[in-house]
XYZ file of C-alpha atoms in Angstrom:
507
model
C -35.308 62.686 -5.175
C -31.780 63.193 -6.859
C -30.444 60.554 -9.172
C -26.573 59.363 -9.597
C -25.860 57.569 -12.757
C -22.728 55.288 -13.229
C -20.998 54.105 -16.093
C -18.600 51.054 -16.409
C -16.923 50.748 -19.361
C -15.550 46.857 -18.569
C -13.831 44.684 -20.990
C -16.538 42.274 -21.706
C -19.129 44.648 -21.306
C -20.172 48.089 -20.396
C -22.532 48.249 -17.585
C -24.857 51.355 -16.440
C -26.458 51.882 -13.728
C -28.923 54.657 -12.460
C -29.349 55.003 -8.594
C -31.219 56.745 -6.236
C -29.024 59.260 -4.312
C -29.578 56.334 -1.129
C -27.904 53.926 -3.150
C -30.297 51.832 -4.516
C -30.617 50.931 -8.307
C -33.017 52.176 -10.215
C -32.784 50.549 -13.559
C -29.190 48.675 -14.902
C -28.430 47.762 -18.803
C -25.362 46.015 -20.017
C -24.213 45.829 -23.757
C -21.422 43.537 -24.858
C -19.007 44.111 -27.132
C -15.948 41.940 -28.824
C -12.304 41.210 -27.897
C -9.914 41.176 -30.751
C -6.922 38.754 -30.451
C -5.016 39.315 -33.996
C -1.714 37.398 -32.481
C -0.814 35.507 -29.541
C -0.549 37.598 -26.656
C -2.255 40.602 -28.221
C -5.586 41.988 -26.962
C -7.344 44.673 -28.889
C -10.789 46.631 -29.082
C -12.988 49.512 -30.688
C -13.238 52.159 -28.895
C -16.037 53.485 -30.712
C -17.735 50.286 -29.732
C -17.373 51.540 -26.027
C -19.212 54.064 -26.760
C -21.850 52.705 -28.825
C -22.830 50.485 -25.684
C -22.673 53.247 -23.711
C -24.915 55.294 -25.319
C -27.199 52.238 -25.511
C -26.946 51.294 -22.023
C -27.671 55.242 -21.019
C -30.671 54.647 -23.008
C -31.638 52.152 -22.023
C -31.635 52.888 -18.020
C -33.891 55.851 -18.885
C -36.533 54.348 -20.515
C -36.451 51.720 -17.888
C -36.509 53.733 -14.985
C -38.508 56.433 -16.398
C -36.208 58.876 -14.239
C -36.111 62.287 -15.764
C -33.210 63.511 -17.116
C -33.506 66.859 -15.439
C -33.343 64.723 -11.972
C -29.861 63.365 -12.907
C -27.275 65.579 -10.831
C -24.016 63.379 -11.925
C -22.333 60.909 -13.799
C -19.114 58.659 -12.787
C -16.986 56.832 -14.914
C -15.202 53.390 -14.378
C -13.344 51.654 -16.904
C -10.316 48.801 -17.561
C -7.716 50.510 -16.981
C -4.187 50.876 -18.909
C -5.980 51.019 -22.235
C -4.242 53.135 -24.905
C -6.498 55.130 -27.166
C -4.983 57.914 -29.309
C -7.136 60.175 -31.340
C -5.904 62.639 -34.595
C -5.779 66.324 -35.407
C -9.848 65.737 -36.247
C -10.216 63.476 -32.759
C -10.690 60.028 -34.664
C -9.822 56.835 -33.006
C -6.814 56.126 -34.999
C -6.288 52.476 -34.341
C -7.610 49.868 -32.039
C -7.246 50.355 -28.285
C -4.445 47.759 -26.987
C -5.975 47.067 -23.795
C -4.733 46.005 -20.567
C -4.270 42.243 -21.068
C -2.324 42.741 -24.233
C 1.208 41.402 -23.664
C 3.195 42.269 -27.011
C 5.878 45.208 -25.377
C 8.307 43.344 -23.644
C 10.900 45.126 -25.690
C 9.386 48.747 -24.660
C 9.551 47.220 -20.864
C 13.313 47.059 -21.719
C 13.452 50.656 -23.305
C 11.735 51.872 -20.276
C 14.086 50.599 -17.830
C 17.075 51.374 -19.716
C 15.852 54.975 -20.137
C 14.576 55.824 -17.023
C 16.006 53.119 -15.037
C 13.837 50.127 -12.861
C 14.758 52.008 -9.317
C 13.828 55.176 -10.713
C 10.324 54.110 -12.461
C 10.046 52.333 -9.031
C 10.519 55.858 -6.995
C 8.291 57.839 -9.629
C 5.880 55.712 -10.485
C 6.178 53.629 -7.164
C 5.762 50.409 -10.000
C 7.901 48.236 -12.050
C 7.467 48.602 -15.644
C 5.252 45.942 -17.056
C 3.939 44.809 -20.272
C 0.515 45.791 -18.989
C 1.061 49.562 -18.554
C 0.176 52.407 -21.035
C 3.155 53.438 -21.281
C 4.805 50.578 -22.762
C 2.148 51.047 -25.415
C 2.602 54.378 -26.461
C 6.238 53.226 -26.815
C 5.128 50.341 -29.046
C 3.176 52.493 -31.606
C 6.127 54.621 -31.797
C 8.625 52.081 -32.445
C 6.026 49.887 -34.932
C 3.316 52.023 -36.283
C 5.246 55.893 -36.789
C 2.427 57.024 -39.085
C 0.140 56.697 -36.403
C 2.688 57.998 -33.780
C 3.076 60.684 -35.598
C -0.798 61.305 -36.526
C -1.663 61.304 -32.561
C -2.723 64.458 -30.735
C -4.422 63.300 -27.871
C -4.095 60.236 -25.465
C -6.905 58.753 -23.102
C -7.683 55.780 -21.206
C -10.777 53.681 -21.999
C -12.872 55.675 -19.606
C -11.628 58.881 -20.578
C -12.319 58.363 -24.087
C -15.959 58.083 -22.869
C -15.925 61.168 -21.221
C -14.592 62.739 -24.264
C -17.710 61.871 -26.194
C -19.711 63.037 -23.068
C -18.088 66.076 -22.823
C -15.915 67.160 -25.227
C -13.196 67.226 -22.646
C -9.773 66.181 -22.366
C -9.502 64.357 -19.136
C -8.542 61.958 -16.442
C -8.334 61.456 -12.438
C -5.437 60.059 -10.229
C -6.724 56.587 -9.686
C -6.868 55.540 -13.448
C -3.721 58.035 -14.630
C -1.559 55.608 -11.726
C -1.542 52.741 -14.319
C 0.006 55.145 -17.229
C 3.291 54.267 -15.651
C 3.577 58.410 -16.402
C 2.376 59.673 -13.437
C 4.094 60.830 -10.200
C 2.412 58.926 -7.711
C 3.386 61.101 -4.378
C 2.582 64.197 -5.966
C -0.535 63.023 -7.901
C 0.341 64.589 -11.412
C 2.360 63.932 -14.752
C 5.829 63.368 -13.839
C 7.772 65.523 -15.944
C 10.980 63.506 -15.784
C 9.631 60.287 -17.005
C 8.236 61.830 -20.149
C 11.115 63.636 -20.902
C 13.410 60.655 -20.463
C 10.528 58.757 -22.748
C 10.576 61.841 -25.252
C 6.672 62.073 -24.869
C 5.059 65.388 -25.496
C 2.899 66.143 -22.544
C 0.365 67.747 -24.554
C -0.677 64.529 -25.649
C -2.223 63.865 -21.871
C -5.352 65.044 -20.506
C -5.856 67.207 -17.345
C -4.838 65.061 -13.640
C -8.250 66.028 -11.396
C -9.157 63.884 -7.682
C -11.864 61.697 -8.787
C -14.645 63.513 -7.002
C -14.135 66.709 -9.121
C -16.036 67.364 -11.648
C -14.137 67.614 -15.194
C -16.910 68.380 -17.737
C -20.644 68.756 -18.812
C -22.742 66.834 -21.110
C -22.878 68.089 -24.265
C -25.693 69.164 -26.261
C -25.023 66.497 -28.906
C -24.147 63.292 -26.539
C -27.079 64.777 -24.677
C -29.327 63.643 -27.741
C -27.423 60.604 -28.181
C -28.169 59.504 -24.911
C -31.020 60.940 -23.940
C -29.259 62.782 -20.887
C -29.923 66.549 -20.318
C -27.217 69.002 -21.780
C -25.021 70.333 -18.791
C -25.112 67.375 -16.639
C -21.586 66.945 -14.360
C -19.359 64.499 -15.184
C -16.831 63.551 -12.022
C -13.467 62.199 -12.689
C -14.498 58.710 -12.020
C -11.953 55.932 -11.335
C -10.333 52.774 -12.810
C -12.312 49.351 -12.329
C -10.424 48.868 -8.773
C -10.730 52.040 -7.616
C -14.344 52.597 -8.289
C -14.961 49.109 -6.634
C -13.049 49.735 -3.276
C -15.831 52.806 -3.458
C -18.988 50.507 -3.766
C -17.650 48.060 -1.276
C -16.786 50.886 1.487
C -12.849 50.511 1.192
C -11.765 53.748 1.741
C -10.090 53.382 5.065
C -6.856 51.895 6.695
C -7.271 48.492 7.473
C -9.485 47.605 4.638
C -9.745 45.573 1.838
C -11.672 43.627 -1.021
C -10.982 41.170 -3.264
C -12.511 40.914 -7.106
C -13.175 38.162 -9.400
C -13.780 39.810 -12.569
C -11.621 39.322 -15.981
C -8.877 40.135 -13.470
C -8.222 39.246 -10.083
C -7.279 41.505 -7.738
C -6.334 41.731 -3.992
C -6.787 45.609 -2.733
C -5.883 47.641 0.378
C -6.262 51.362 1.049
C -3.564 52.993 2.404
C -3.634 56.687 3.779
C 0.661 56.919 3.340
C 2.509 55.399 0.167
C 3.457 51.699 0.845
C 5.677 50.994 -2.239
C 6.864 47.002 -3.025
C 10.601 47.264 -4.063
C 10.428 44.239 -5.485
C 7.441 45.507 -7.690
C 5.518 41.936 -7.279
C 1.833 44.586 -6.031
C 1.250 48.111 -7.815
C 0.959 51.233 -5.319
C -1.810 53.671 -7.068
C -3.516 56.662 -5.989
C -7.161 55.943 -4.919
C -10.076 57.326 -5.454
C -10.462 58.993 -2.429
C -8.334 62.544 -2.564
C -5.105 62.326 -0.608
C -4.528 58.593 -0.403
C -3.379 55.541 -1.811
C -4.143 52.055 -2.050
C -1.989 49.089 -3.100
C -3.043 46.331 -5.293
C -1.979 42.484 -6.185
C -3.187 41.740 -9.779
C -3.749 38.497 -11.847
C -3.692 38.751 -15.376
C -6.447 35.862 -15.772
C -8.906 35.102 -12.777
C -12.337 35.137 -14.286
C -11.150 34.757 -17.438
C -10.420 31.198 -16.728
C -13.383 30.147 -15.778
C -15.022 32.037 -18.447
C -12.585 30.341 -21.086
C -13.317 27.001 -19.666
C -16.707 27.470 -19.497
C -17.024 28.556 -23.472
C -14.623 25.979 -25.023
C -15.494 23.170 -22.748
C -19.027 23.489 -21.289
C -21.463 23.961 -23.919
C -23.889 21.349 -22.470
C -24.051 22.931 -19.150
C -24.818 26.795 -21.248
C -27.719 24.243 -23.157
C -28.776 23.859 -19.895
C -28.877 26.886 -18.059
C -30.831 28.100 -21.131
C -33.593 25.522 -20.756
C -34.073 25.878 -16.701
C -33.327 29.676 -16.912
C -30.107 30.000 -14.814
C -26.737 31.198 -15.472
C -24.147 28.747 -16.633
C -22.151 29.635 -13.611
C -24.435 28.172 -11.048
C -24.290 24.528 -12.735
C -20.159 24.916 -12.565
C -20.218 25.375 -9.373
C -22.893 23.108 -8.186
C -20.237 20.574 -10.316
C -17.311 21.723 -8.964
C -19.173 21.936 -5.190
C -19.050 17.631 -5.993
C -14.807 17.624 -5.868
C -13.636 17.713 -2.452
C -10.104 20.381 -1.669
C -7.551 19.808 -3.774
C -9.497 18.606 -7.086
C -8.654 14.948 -6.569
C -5.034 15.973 -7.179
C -5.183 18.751 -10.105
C -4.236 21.976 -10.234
C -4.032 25.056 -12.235
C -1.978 27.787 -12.870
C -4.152 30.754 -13.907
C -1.611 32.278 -16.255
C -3.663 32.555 -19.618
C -1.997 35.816 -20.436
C 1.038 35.933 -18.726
C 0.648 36.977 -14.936
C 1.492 40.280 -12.914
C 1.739 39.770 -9.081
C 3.805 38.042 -7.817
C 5.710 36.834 -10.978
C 5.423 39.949 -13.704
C 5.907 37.661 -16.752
C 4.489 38.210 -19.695
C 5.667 34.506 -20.874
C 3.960 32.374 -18.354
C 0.574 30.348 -19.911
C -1.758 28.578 -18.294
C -1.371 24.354 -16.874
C -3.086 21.740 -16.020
C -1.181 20.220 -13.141
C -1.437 16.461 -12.282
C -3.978 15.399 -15.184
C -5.241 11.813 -15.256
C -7.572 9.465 -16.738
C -9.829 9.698 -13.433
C -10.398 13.080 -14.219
C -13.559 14.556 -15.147
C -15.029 18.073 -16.517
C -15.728 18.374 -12.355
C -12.239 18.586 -11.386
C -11.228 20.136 -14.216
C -14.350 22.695 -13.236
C -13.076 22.489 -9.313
C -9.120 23.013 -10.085
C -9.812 26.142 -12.394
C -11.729 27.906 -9.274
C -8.971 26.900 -6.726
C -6.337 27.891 -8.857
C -7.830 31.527 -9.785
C -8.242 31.616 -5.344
C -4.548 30.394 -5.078
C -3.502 33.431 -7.001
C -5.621 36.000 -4.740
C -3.180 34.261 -1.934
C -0.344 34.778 -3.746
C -1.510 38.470 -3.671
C -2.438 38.610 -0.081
C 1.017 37.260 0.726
C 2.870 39.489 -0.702
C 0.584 42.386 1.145
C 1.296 40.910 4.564
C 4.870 40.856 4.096
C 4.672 44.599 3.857
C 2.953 45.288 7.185
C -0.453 45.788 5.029
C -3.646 44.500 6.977
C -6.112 42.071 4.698
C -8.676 41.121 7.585
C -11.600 43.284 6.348
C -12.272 41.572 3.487
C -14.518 42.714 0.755
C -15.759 40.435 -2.031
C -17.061 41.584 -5.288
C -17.016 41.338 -9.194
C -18.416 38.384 -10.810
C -16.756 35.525 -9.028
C -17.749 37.303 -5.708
C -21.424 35.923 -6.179
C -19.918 32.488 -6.320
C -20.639 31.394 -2.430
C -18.456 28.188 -3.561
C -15.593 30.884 -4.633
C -15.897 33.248 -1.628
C -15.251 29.648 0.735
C -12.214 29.290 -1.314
C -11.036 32.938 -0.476
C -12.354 32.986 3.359
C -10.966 29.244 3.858
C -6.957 30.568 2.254
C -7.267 34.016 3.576
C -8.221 33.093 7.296
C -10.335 35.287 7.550
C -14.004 36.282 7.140
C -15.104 37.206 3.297
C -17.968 39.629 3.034
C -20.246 40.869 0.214
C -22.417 44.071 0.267
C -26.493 44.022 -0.166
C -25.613 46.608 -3.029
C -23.515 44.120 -5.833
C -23.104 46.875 -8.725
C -19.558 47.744 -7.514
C -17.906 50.455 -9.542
C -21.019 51.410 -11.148
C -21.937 52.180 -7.526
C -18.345 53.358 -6.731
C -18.137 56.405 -9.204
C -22.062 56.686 -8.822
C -20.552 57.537 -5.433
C -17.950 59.779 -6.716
C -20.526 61.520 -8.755
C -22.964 62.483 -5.524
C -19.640 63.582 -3.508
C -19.115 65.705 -6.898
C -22.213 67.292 -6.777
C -22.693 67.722 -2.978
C -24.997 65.503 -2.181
C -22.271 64.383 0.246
C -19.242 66.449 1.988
C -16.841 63.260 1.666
C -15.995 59.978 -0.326
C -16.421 58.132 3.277
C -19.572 60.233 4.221
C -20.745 58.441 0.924
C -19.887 55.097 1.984
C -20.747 55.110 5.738
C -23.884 56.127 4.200
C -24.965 53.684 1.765
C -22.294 50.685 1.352
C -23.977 47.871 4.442
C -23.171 44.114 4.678
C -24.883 41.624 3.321
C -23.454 38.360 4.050
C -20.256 36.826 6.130
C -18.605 34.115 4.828
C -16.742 32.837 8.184
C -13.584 30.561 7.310
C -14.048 26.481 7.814
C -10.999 26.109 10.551
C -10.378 22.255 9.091
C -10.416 23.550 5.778
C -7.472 25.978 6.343
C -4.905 23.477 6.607
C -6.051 21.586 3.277
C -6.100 23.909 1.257
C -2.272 25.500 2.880
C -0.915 21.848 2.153
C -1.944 22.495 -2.181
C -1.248 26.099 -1.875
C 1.904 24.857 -1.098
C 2.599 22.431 -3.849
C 0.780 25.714 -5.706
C 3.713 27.981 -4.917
C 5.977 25.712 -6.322
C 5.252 24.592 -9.865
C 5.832 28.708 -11.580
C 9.410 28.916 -10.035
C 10.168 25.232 -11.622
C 8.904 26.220 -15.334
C 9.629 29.348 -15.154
C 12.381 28.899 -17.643
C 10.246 26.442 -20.098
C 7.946 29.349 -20.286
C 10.687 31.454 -22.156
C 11.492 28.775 -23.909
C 7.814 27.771 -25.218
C 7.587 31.759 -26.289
C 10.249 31.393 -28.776
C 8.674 28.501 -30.259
């Protein structure tokens, strides 16, 4: 039996996986790690602790599994994307990694457009620039930190720092390069205009490869800090929303999945470009070689519940601990209580700023409607609902391009949430499905790693081979028009404080 290992280096948490070359999971380890916030709107973290919990993780999956190394035929890589790390002459981490959440280069979005121009980063890139990007990031070390501008030699993404440890090489594949806001997206490789315009040496980027390919080995010295055998392939991998469309099977026209995780994000493959003009959804390569796939993002989906749940919910964590459940499954058994609509609450899920459909860096999170009958459930019941309004805001935007969201796919966190998926099938109209296999892009570049290594001929041979339904959430016809009559009230509040948003960030 041949072995698949995948490695997702998340922003909570990196989470490996070892699978059978059928799929199935053999052993699974997940290390934590910290998010640094030194100012508002700024997101930070240590790259070397990526790859302390990745070593730890590998570890720990062997010993689990008892798997020999030897029996390992490929490793994938997953990752949050955008993430800037830069290394020295010596490759040291030079500074922490502004990750993707990190809003602090609204003036670089401005020094993009003006040098390169919004219609041309739009034609490139086929995206708008946004705070979010890597790009803007590079250009915000430059302009604030020149010493260690001028000390970097090498750029990577979260992920591909990883596989620089693994390997020793200098890497990256389409899907994750997309959100550099440096790469050509129809031709699937730097864009040498952008970087000129940008004055960024291109020697500071790793090698473009298809995500199936393999880039590297395991070296003999991460091979004995992680147990792995020396030589081992390494595929290209993908970013988180690549490798997930992977492990959920989207890799065809007409499909599509939607994630709760830290983000939120609506996702359809594509085999031609489909480019927003307006630049509310982000047109990437995918991870399967020759196509596309276009993607609605909110800044803050899980992350709301997960803030609500650790500022405001620390009897219902006491609790979980003492019957041996996860916190989760008491918020939504509370927020299963509130009927549609939270007894007249909502939410606005805009904790650090929001990307699709409004791409504003300013906008912050509201409570909507707050009264004195209110209690932690609605509170509870208006956070989900408004994190599910904002996948519809997504979806919307989809549809108006001609872009078909009825094969829905459900995954990440909020995915196992049957009260969540309801949400999504009941605003959607449509059916919501989940997969019997729920490790998602550990799965998905598992996947990559097996096409890789021939195991199989194609990224869909993979799929149609492994990725099978699980459950079908069917939509609740008389909840439809309930939940359209808040989605519309929904739609309404961001446009009217739109401008008190500014004004609150000059405060």
């Amino acid at each position: 039996m041949a072995y698949i290992l995948g490695v997702d280096i998340g922003t909570s948490g990196t989470k490996t996986v070892l699978f059978s070359e059928d799929g199935k999971a053999q052993a699974s380890s997940t290390h934590e790690y910290p998010l640094y916030t030194p100012q508002n709107g700024y997101a930070e973290q240590n790259a070397e602790d990526w790859w302390h919990a990745v070593t730890e993780s590998i570890r720990d999956v062997l010993a689990e599994s008892s798997v020999n190394p030897a029996d390992i035929k490929g490793i994938g890589l997953s990752g949050q994307m955008h993430g800037l790390v830069m290394l020295d002459a010596d490759n040291k981490v030079i500074r922490k990694s502004i990750i993707w959440c990190d809003q602090r280069t609204a003036n670089e979005v401005d020094e993009l457009n003006e040098k390169v121009g919004h219609d041309k980063l739009i034609e490139i890139t086929a995206n708008p620039a946004i705070t979010g990007f890597t790009a803007a990031k590079i250009l915000w070390v430059k302009n604030n930190e020149p010493e260690n501008y001028e000390k970097c030699r090498h750029i990577l993404l979260p992920k591909d720092y990883i596989r620089f440890m693994l390997t020793g090489e200098y890497a990256t594949e389409v899907s994750d390069a997309s959100g550099m806001q440096l790469l050509d997206i129809p031709k699937r490789d730097w864009s040498d205009e952008v970087l000129q315009k940008l004055s960024i040496d291109k020697a500071l980027l790793a090698k473009v490869y298809e995500s199936p390919d393999i880039t590297g080995e395991v070296t003999a010295k991460a091979a004995a800090l992680t147990g792995l055998k020396a030589g081992t392939p390494v595929v290209g991998g993908a970013g988180d929303n690549a490798a997930a469309a992977i492990g959920t099977g989207v890799v065809e026209d007409g499909k599509a999945f939607t994630t709760i995780g830290s983000s939120g994000v609506v996702f359809a493959h594509t085999s031609k470009i489909s480019i927003d003009k307006g630049g509310r959804v982000h047109t990437f390569c995918c991870a399967v070689p020759g196509a596309w796939h276009v993607m609605g993002v909110t800044q803050s989906a899980g992350l709301s519940l997960k803030w609500f749940r650790d500022n405001m919910c620390w009897g219902e964590m006491e609790t979980a601990l003492l019957m041996g459940v996860d916190p989760y499954y008491l918020t939504d058994k509370a927020a299963d209580k509130v009927p549609i609509g939270a007894n007249g609450l909502l939410y606005l899920p805009y904790l650090n700023g929001e990307r699709t459909p409004h791409l504003d860096p300013n906008a912050r999170g509201v409570f909507f409607g707050l009264s004195a009958m209110h209690k932690k459930k609605e509170l509870i019941r208006a956070v989900m609902e408004g994190v599910a309004y904002s996948m519809r805001d997504c979806a919307e935007v989809m549809r108006e391009m001609g872009i078909s969201v009825n094969d829905m796919m459900a995954c990440g966190g909020g995915g196992t949430s049957p009260l969540w998926r309801q949400m999504l099938a009941d605003l959607y109209a449509c059916p919501v499905k989940t997969t019997l296999n729920k490790e998602g892009p550990a799965l998905g570049v598992a996947l990559l790693a097996a096409v890789g290594t021939g195991i199989y001929k194609s990224v869909p041979e993979a799929c149609n081979a492994v990725i099978k339904p699980e459950r079908i959430q069917e939509p609740i016809a008389e909840n439809v028009p309930k939940y359209n009559k808040v989605y519309s009230l929904y739609k309404r509040l961001y446009p009217a404080m739109k401008g008190m948003f500014a004004e609150l960030a000059e405060l």
